[in-house]
mmCIF file with all atom_site columns, N, CA and C in Angstrom:
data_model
loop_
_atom_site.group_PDB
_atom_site.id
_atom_site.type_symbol
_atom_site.label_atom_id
_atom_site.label_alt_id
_atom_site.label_comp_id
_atom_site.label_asym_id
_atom_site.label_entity_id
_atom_site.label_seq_id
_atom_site.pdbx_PDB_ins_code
_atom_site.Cartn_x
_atom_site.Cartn_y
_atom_site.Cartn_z
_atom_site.occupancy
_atom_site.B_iso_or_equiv
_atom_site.pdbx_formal_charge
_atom_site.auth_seq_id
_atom_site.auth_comp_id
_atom_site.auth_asym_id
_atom_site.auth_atom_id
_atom_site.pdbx_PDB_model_num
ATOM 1   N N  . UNK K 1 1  ? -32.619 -63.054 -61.211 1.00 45.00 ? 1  UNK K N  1
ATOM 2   C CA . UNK K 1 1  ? -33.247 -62.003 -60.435 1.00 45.00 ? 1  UNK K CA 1
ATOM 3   C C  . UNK K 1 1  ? -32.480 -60.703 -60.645 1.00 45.00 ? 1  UNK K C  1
ATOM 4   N N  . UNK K 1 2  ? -32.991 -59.298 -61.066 1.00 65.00 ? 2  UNK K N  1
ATOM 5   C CA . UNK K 1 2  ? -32.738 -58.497 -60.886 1.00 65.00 ? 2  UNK K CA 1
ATOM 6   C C  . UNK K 1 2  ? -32.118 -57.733 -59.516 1.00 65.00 ? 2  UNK K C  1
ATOM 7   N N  . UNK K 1 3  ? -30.904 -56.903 -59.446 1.00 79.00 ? 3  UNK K N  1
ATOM 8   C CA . UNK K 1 3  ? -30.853 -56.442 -58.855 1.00 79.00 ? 3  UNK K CA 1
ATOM 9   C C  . UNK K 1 3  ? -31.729 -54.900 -58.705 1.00 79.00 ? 3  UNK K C  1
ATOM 10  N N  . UNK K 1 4  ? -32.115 -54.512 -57.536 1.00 81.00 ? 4  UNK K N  1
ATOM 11  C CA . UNK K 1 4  ? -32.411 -53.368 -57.015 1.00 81.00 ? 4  UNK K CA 1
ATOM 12  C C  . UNK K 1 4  ? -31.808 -51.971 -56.712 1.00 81.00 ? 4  UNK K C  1
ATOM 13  N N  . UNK K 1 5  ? -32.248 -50.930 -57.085 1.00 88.00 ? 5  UNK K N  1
ATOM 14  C CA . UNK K 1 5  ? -31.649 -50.013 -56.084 1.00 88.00 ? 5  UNK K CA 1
ATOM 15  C C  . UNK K 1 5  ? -32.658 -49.006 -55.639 1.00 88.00 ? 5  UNK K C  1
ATOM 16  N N  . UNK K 1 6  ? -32.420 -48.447 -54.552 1.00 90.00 ? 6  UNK K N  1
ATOM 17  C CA . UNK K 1 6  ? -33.554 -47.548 -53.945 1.00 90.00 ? 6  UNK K CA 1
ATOM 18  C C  . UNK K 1 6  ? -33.778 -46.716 -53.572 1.00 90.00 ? 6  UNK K C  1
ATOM 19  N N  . UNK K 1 7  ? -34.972 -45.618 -53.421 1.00 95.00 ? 7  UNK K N  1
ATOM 20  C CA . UNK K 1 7  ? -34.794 -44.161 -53.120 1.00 95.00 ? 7  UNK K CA 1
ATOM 21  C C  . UNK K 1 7  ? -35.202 -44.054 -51.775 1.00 95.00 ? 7  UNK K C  1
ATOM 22  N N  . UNK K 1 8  ? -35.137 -43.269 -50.659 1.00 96.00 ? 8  UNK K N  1
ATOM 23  C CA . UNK K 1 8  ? -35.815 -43.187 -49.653 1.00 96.00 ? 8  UNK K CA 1
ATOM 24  C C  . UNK K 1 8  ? -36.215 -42.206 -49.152 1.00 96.00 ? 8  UNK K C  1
ATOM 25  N N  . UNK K 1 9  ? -37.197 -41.443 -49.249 1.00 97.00 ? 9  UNK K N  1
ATOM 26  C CA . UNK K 1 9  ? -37.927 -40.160 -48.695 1.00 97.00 ? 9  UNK K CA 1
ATOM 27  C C  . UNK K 1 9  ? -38.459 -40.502 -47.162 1.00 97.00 ? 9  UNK K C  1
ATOM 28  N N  . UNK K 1 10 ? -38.844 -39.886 -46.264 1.00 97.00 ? 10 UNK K N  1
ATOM 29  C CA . UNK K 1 10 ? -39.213 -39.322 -45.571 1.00 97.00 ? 10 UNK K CA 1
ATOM 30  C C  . UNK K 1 10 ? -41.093 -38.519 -45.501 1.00 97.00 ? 10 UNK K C  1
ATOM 31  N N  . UNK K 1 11 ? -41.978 -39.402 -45.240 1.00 98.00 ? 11 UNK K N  1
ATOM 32  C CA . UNK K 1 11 ? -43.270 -38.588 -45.506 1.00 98.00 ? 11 UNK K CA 1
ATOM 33  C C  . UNK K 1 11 ? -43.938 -38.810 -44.045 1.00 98.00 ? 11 UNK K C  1
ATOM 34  N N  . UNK K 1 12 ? -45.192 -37.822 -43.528 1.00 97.00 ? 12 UNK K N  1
ATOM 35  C CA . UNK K 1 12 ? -45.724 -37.625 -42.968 1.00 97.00 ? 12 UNK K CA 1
ATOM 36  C C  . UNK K 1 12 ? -47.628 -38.155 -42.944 1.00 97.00 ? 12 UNK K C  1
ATOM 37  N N  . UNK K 1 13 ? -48.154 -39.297 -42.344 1.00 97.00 ? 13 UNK K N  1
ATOM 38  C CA . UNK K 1 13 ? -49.626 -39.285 -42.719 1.00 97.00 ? 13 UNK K CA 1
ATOM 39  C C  . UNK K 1 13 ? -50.328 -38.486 -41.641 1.00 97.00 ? 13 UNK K C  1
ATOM 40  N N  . UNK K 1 14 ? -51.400 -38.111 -41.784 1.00 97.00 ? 14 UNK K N  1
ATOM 41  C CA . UNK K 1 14 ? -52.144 -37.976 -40.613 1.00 97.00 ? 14 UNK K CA 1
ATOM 42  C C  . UNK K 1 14 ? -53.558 -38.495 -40.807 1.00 97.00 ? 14 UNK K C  1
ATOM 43  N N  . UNK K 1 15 ? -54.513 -38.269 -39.778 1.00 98.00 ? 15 UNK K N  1
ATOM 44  C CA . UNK K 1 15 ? -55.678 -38.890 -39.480 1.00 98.00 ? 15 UNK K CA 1
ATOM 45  C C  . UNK K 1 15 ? -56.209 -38.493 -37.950 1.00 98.00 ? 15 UNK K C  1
ATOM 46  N N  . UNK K 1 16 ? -57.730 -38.014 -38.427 1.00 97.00 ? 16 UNK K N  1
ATOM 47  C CA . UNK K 1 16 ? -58.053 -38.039 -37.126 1.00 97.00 ? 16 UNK K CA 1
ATOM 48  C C  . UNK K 1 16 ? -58.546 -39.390 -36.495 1.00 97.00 ? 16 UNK K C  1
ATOM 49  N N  . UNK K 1 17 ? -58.939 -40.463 -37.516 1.00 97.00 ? 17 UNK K N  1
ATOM 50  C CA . UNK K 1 17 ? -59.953 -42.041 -37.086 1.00 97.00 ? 17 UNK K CA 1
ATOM 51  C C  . UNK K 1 17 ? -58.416 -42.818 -36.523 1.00 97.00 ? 17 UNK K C  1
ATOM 52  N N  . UNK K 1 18 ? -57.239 -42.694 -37.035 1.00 97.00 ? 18 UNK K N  1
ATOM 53  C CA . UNK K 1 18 ? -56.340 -43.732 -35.991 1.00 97.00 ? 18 UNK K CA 1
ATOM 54  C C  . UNK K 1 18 ? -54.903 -44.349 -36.922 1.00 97.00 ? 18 UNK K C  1
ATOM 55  N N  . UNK K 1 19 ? -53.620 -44.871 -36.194 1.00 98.00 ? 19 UNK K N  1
ATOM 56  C CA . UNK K 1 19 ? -52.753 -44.705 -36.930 1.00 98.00 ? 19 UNK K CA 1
ATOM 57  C C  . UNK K 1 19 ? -52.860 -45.670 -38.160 1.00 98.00 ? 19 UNK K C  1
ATOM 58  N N  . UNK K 1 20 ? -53.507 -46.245 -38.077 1.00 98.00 ? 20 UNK K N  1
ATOM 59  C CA . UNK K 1 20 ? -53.547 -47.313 -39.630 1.00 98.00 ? 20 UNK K CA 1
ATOM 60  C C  . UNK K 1 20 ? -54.288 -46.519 -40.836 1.00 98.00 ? 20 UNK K C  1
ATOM 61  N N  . UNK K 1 21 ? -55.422 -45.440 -40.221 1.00 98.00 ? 21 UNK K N  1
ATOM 62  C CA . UNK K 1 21 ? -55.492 -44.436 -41.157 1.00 98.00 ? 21 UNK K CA 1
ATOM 63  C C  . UNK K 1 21 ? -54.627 -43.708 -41.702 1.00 98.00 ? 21 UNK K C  1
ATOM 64  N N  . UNK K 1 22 ? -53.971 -43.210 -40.810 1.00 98.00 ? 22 UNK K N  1
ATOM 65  C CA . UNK K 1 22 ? -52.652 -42.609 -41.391 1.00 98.00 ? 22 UNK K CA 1
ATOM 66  C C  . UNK K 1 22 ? -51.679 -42.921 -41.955 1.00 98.00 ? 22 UNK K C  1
ATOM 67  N N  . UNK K 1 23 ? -51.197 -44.061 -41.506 1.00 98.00 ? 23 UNK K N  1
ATOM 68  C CA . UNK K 1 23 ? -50.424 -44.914 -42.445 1.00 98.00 ? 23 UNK K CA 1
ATOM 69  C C  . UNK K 1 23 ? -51.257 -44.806 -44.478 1.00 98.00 ? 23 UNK K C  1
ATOM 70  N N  . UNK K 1 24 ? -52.237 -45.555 -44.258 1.00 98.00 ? 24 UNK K N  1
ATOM 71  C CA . UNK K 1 24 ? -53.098 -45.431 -45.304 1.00 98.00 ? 24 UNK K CA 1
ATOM 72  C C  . UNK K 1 24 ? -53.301 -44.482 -46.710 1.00 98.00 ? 24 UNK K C  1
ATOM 73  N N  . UNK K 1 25 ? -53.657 -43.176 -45.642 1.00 97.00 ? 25 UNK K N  1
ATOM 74  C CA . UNK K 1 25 ? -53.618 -42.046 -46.091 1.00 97.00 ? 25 UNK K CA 1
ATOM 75  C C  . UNK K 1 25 ? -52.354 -41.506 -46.868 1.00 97.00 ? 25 UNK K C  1
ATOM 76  N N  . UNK K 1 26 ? -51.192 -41.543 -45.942 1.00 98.00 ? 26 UNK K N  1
ATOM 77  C CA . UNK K 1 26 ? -49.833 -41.566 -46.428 1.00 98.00 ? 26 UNK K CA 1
ATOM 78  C C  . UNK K 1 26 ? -49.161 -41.774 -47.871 1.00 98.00 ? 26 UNK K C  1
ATOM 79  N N  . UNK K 1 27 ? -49.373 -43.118 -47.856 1.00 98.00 ? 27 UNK K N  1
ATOM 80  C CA . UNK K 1 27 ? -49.137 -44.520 -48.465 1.00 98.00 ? 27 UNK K CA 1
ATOM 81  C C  . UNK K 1 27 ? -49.916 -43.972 -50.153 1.00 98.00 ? 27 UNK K C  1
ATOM 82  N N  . UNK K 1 28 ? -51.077 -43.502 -49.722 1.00 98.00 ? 28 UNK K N  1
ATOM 83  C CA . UNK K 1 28 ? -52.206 -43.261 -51.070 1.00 98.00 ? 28 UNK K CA 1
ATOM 84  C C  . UNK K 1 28 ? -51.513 -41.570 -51.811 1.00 98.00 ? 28 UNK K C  1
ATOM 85  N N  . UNK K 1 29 ? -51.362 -41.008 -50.545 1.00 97.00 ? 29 UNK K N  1
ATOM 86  C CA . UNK K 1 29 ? -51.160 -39.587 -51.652 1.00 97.00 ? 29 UNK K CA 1
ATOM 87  C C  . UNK K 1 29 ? -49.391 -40.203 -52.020 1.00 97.00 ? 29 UNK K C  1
ATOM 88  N N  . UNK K 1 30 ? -48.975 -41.015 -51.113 1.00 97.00 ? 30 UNK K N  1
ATOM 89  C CA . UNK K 1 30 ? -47.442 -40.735 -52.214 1.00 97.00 ? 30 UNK K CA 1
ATOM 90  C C  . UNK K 1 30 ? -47.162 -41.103 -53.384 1.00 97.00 ? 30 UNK K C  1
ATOM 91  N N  . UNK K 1 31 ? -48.608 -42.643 -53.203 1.00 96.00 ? 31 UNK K N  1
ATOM 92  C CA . UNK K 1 31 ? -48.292 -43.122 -54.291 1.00 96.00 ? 31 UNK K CA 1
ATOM 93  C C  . UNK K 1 31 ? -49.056 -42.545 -55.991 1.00 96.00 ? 31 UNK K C  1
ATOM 94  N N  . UNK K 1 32 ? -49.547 -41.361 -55.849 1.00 97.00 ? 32 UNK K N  1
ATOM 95  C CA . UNK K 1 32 ? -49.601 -40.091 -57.056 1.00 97.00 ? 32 UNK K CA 1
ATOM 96  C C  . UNK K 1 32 ? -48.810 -39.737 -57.134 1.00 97.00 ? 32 UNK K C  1
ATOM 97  N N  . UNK K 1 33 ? -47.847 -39.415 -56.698 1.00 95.00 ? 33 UNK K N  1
ATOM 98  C CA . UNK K 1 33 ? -46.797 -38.976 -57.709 1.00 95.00 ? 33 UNK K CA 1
ATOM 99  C C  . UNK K 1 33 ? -44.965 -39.579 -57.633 1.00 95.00 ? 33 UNK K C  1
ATOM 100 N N  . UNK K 1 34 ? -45.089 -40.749 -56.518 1.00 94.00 ? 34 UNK K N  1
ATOM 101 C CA . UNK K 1 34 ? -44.033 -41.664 -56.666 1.00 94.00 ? 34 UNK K CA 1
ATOM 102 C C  . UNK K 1 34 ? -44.682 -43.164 -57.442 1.00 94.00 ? 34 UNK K C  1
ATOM 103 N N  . UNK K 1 35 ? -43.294 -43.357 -58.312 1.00 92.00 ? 35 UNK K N  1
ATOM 104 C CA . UNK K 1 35 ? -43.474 -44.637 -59.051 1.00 92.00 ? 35 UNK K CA 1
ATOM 105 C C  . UNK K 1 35 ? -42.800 -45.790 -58.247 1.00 92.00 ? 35 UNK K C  1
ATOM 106 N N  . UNK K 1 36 ? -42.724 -46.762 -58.851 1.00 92.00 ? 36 UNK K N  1
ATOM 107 C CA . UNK K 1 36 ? -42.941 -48.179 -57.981 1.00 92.00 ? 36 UNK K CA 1
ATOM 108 C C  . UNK K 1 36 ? -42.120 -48.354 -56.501 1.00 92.00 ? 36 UNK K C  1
ATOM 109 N N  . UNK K 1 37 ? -43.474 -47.689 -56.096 1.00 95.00 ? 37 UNK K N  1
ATOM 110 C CA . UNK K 1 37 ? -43.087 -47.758 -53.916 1.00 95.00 ? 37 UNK K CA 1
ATOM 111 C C  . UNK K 1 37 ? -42.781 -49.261 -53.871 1.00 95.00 ? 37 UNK K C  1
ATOM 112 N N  . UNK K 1 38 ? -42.278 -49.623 -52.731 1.00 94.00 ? 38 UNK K N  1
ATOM 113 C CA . UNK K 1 38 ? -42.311 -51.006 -52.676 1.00 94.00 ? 38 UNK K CA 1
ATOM 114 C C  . UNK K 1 38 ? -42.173 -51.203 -50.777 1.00 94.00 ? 38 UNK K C  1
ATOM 115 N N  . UNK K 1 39 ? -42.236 -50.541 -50.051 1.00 95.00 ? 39 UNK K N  1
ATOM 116 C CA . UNK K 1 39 ? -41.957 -50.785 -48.910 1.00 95.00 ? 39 UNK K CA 1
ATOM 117 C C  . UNK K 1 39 ? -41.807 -49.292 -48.320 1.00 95.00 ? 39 UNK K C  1
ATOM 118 N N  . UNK K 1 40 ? -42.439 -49.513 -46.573 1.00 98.00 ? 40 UNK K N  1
ATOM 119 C CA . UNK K 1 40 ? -42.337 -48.348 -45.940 1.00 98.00 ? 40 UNK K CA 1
ATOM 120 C C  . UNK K 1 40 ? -41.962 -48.531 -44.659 1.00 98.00 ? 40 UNK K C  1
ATOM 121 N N  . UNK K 1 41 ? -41.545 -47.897 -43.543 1.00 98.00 ? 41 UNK K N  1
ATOM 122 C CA . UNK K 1 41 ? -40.826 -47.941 -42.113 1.00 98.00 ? 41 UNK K CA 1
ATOM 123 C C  . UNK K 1 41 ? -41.678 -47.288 -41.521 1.00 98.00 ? 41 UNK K C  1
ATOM 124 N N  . UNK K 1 42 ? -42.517 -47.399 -40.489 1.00 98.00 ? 42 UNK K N  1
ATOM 125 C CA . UNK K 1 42 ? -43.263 -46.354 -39.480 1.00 98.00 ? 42 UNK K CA 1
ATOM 126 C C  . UNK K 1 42 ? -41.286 -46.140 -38.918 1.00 98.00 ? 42 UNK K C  1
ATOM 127 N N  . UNK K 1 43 ? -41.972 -44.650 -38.132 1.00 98.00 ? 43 UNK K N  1
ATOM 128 C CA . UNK K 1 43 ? -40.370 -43.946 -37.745 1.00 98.00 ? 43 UNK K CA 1
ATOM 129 C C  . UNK K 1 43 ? -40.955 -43.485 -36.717 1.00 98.00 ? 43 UNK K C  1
ATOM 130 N N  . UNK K 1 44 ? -42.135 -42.872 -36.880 1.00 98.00 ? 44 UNK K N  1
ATOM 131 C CA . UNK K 1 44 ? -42.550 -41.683 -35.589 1.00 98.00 ? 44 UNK K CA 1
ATOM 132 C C  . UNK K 1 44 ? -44.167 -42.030 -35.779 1.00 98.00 ? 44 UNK K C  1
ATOM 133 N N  . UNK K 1 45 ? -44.622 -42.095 -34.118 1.00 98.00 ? 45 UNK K N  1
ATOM 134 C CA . UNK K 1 45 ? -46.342 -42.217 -34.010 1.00 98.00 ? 45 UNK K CA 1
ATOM 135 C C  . UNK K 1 45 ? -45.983 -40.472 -33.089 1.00 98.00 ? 45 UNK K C  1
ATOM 136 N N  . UNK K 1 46 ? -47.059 -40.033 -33.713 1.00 97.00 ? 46 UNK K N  1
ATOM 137 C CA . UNK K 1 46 ? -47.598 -39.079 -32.343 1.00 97.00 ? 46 UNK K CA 1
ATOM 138 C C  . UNK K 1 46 ? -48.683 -38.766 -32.399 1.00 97.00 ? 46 UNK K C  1
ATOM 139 N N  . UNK K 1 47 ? -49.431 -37.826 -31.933 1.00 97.00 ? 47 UNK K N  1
ATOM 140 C CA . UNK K 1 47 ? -50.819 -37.417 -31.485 1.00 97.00 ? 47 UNK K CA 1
ATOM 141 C C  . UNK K 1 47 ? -51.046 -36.126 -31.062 1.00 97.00 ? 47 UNK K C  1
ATOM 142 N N  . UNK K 1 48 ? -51.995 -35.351 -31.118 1.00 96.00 ? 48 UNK K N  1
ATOM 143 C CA . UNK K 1 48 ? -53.060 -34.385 -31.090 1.00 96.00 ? 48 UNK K CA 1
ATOM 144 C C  . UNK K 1 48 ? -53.751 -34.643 -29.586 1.00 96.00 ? 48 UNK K C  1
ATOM 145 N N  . UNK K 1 49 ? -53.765 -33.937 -29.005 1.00 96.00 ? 49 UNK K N  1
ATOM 146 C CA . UNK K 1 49 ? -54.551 -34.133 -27.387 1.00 96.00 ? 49 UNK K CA 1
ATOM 147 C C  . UNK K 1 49 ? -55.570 -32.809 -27.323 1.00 96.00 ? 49 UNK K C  1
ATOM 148 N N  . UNK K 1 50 ? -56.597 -33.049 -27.339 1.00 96.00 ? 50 UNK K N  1
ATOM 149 C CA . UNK K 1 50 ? -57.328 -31.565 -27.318 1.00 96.00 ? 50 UNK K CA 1
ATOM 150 C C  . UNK K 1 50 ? -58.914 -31.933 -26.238 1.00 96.00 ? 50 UNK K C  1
ATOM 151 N N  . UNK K 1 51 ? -58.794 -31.252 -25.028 1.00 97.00 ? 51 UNK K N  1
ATOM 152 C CA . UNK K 1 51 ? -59.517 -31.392 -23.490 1.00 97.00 ? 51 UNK K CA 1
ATOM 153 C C  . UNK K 1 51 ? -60.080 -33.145 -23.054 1.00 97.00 ? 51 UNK K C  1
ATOM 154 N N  . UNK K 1 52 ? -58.461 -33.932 -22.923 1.00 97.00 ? 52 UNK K N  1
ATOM 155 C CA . UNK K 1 52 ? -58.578 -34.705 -22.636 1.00 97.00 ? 52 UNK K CA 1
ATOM 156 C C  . UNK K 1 52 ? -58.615 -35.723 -23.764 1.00 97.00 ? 52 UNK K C  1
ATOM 157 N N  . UNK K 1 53 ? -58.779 -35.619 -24.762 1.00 96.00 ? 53 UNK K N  1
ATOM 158 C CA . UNK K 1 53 ? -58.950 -36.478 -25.981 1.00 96.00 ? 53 UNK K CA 1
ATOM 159 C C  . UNK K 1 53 ? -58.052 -36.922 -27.038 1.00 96.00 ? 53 UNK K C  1
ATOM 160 N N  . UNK K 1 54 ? -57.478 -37.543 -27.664 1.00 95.00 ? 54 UNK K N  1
ATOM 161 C CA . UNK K 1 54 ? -56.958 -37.671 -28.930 1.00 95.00 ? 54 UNK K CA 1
ATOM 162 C C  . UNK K 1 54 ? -57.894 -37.268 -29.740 1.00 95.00 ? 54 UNK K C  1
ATOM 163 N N  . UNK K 1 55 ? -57.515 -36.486 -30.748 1.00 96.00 ? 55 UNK K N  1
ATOM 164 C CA . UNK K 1 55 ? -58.095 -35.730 -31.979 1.00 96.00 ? 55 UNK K CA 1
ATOM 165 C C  . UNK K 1 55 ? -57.137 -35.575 -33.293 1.00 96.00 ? 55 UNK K C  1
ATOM 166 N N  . UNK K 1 56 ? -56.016 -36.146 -33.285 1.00 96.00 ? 56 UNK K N  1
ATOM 167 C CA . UNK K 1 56 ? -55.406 -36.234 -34.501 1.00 96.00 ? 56 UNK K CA 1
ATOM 168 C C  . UNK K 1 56 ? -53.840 -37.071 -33.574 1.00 96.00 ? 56 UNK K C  1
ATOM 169 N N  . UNK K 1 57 ? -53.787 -37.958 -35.251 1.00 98.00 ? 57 UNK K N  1
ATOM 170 C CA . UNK K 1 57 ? -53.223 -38.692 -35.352 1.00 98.00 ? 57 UNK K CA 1
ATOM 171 C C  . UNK K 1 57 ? -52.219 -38.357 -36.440 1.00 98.00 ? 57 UNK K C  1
ATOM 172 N N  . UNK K 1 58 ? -50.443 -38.340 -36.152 1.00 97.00 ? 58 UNK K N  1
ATOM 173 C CA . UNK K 1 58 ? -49.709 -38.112 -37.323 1.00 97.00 ? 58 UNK K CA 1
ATOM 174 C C  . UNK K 1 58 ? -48.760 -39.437 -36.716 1.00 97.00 ? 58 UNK K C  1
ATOM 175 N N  . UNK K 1 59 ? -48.003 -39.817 -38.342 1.00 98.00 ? 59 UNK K N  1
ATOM 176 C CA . UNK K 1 59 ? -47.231 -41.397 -38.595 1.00 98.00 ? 59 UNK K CA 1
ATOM 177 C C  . UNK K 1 59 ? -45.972 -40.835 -39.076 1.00 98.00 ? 59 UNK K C  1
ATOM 178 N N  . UNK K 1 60 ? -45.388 -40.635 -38.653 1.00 98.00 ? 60 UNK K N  1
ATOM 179 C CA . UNK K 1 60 ? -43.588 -40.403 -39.823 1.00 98.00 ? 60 UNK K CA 1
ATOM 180 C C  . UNK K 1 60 ? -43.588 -41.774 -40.403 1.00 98.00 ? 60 UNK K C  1
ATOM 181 N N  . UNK K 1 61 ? -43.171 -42.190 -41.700 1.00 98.00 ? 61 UNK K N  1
ATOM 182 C CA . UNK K 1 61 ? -42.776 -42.811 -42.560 1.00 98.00 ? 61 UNK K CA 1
ATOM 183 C C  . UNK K 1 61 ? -41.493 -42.548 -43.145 1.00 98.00 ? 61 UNK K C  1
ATOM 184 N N  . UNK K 1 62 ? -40.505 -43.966 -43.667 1.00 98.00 ? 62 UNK K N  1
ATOM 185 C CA . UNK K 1 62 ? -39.993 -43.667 -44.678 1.00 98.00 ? 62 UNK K CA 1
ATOM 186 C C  . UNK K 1 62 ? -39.946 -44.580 -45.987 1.00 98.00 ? 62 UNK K C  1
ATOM 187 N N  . UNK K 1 63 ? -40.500 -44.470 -47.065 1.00 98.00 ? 63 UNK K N  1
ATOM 188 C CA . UNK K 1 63 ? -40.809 -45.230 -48.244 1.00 98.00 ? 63 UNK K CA 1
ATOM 189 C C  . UNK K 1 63 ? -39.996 -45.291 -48.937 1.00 98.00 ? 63 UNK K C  1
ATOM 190 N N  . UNK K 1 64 ? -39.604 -46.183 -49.621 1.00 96.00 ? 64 UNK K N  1
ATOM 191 C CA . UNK K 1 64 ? -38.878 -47.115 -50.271 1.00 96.00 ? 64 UNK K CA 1
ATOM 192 C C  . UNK K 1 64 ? -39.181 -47.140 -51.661 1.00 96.00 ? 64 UNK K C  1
ATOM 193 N N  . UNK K 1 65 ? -38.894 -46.733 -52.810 1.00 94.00 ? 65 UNK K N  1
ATOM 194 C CA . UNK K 1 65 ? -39.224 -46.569 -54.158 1.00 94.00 ? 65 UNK K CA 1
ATOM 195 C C  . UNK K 1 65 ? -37.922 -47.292 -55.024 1.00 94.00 ? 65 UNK K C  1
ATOM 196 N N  . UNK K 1 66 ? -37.942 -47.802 -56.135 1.00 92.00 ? 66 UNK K N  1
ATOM 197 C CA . UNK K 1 66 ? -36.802 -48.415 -57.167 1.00 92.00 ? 66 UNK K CA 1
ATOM 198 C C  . UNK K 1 66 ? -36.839 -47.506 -57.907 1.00 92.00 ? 66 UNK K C  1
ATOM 199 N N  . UNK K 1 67 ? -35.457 -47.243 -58.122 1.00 89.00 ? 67 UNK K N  1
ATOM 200 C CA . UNK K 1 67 ? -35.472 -46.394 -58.922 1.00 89.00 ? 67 UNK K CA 1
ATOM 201 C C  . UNK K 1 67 ? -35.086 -47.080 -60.595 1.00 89.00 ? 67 UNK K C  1
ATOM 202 N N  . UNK K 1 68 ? -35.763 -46.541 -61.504 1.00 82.00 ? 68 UNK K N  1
ATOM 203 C CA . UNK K 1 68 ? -36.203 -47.302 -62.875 1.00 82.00 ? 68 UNK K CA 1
ATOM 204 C C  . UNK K 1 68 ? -34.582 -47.345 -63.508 1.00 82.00 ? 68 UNK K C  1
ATOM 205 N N  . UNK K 1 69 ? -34.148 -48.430 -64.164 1.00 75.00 ? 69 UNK K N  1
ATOM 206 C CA . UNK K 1 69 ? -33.353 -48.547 -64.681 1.00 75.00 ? 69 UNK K CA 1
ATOM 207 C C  . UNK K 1 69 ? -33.287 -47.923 -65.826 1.00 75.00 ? 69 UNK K C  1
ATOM 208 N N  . UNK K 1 70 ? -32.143 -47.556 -66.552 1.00 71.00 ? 70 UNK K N  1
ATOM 209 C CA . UNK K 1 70 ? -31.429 -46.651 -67.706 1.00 71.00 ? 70 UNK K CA 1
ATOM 210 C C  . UNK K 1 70 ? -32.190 -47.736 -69.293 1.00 71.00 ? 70 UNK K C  1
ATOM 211 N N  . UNK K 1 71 ? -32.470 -46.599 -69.773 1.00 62.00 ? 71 UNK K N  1
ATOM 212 C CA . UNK K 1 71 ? -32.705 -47.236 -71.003 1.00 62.00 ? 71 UNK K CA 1
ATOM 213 C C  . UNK K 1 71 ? -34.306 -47.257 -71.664 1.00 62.00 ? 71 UNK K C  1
#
């Protein structure tokens, strides 16, 4: 088995339909222009309140990428 090593950013999803959208959402734009994600941390849920309602949904993340070996 190979050993690992790993990068860890910090990203933001949002969504107005709910946090698994956001997660989702997240997850999809990072993975354009990060290479092999492999794992992510919810960190932060919060929310949008607008006359009584939830209307947006944001997820802090932090994703987990390998970083490619030499050679």
């Amino acid at each position: 088995m190979t050993d690992h090593v790993y990068r860890v950013t910090e990203i933001v999803g949002s969504s107005h339909q709910g946090v698994d959208d956001a997660i989702r959402n997240a997850i999809a734009r990072a993975s354009q222009t990060l290479r092999n994600l492999d794992w992510f941390e919810v960190t932060q849920v919060r929310g949008q309140i607008e006359n009584g309602q939830i209307e947006h949904y944001q997820v802090g993340l932090k994703v987990g990428f390998r970083i490619e070996d030499a050679g």
